[in-house]
Amino acid sequence: MLKHVSFLTGNLPAVLAFYARLGGVVEKDLTTAEGFRRGVVRLGEGRLQVFEVPGERPRPHQHWAEHIALHVRDLRTLLPELRAAGVTVTRDLQPSPSGRDMAFVTDPDGRQVELLEADD
């Protein structure tokens, strides 16, 4: 079972707000003993841990094959709201291989995020 995935960020508050908007719950936003900002977002049973390290910049790959996939509710309503908030949509609403609605957006650091309609 996945405990967490960790990434670097250039803007911790923006990343935490982005994933909270997608249904995540911010569990931590603190400064580590080393002086790094650390945020943790609970996404279902797993966690996304994000570090803002002075002088370090994330370099996510722009190809859709390298991505985070999240189940979300009411994607048809959420996607226009994300667009209106300035989120970049890289793959518009379409059926996934399983037939559920899906789309791809980028997070504030440019990471690809697959949004997949959750089962009710």
Coordinates of C-alpha atoms in Angstrom, one line a residue:
M1 CA 0.0 0.0 0.0
L2 CA 1.3 3.4 -0.9
K3 CA 2.2 5.7 2.0
H4 CA 3.2 8.8 0.1
V5 CA 4.9 10.3 -2.9
S6 CA 7.3 13.3 -2.5
F7 CA 8.0 16.1 -4.9
L8 CA 9.8 19.5 -4.9
T9 CA 7.8 22.7 -5.4
G10 CA 8.6 26.3 -6.1
N11 CA 5.4 27.5 -4.4
L12 CA 4.1 25.4 -1.5
P13 CA 1.0 27.4 -0.8
A14 CA -0.2 27.2 -4.4
V15 CA 0.4 23.5 -4.6
L16 CA -1.4 22.8 -1.3
A17 CA -4.3 25.0 -2.5
F18 CA -4.4 23.2 -5.9
Y19 CA -4.6 19.7 -4.4
A20 CA -7.1 20.8 -1.7
R21 CA -9.4 22.1 -4.5
L22 CA -9.2 18.6 -6.0
G23 CA -10.5 17.1 -2.8
G24 CA -7.3 16.6 -0.9
V25 CA -7.0 17.4 2.8
V26 CA -4.0 19.5 3.9
E27 CA -2.5 17.7 6.9
K28 CA 0.8 19.6 7.3
D29 CA 2.3 22.9 6.4
L30 CA 5.5 23.4 8.4
T31 CA 9.2 24.2 8.4
T32 CA 11.6 21.3 8.9
A33 CA 14.6 21.3 11.1
E34 CA 16.7 21.9 7.9
G35 CA 14.7 25.0 7.1
F36 CA 12.7 23.5 4.2
R37 CA 8.9 24.1 4.0
R38 CA 7.0 20.8 4.0
G39 CA 3.4 20.2 3.1
V40 CA 1.4 17.0 3.2
V41 CA -1.9 16.5 1.5
R42 CA -4.0 13.4 2.1
L43 CA -5.5 12.1 -1.1
G44 CA -7.7 9.2 -0.2
E45 CA -5.6 6.7 1.7
G46 CA -2.2 8.0 0.3
R47 CA -0.3 11.2 0.8
L48 CA 1.4 13.7 -1.4
Q49 CA 4.4 15.3 0.4
V50 CA 5.8 18.4 -1.1
F51 CA 9.0 20.2 -0.1
E52 CA 9.9 23.8 -0.9
V53 CA 13.7 23.8 -0.8
P54 CA 15.6 27.1 -1.2
G55 CA 17.4 27.2 -4.5
E56 CA 15.8 24.0 -5.9
R57 CA 13.2 24.1 -8.6
P58 CA 11.0 21.2 -9.7
R59 CA 11.6 19.9 -13.2
P60 CA 8.5 17.8 -14.0
H61 CA 8.3 16.1 -17.4
Q62 CA 5.6 17.5 -19.6
H63 CA 4.6 14.2 -21.2
W64 CA 1.2 12.8 -20.0
A65 CA 2.8 9.4 -19.3
E66 CA 4.5 10.9 -16.2
H67 CA 1.6 12.0 -14.0
I68 CA -0.4 11.8 -10.8
A69 CA -3.9 10.3 -11.2
L70 CA -6.7 11.3 -8.9
H71 CA -10.3 10.3 -8.6
V72 CA -12.6 13.3 -8.3
R73 CA -16.3 13.9 -8.1
D74 CA -18.3 15.7 -10.7
L75 CA -15.5 16.3 -13.2
R76 CA -17.8 17.9 -15.7
T77 CA -18.4 20.7 -13.2
L78 CA -14.9 20.8 -11.7
L79 CA -13.0 21.1 -15.1
P80 CA -14.6 24.5 -16.1
E81 CA -14.0 25.8 -12.6
L82 CA -10.3 24.9 -12.8
R83 CA -10.0 26.5 -16.2
A84 CA -11.7 29.7 -14.9
A85 CA -9.1 29.7 -12.1
G86 CA -6.3 29.6 -14.6
V87 CA -5.4 25.9 -14.4
T88 CA -3.9 24.6 -17.7
V89 CA -5.9 21.8 -19.2
T90 CA -3.6 19.6 -21.3
R91 CA -6.1 16.9 -22.3
D92 CA -9.8 17.9 -22.4
L93 CA -12.7 15.9 -21.1
Q94 CA -12.9 12.5 -22.8
P95 CA -13.8 8.9 -21.9
S96 CA -11.1 6.9 -20.2
P97 CA -10.3 3.4 -21.3
S98 CA -12.8 2.2 -18.6
G99 CA -15.5 4.6 -20.0
R100 CA -15.4 7.1 -17.1
D101 CA -14.8 10.8 -17.7
M102 CA -11.2 11.9 -17.6
A103 CA -9.1 15.0 -18.3
F104 CA -5.5 16.1 -17.7
V105 CA -4.4 19.4 -16.1
T106 CA -1.1 20.7 -14.7
D107 CA -0.5 21.6 -11.1
P108 CA 1.3 24.9 -10.2
D109 CA 4.7 23.3 -10.8
G110 CA 3.7 21.9 -14.3
R111 CA 3.2 18.3 -13.2
Q112 CA 0.6 16.4 -15.2
V113 CA -2.5 15.4 -13.2
E114 CA -5.0 13.0 -14.5
L115 CA -8.5 13.6 -13.2
L116 CA -10.7 10.6 -13.3
E117 CA -14.4 10.6 -12.4
A118 CA -14.8 8.7 -9.1
D119 CA -17.1 5.8 -8.7
D120 CA -20.1 6.8 -6.6

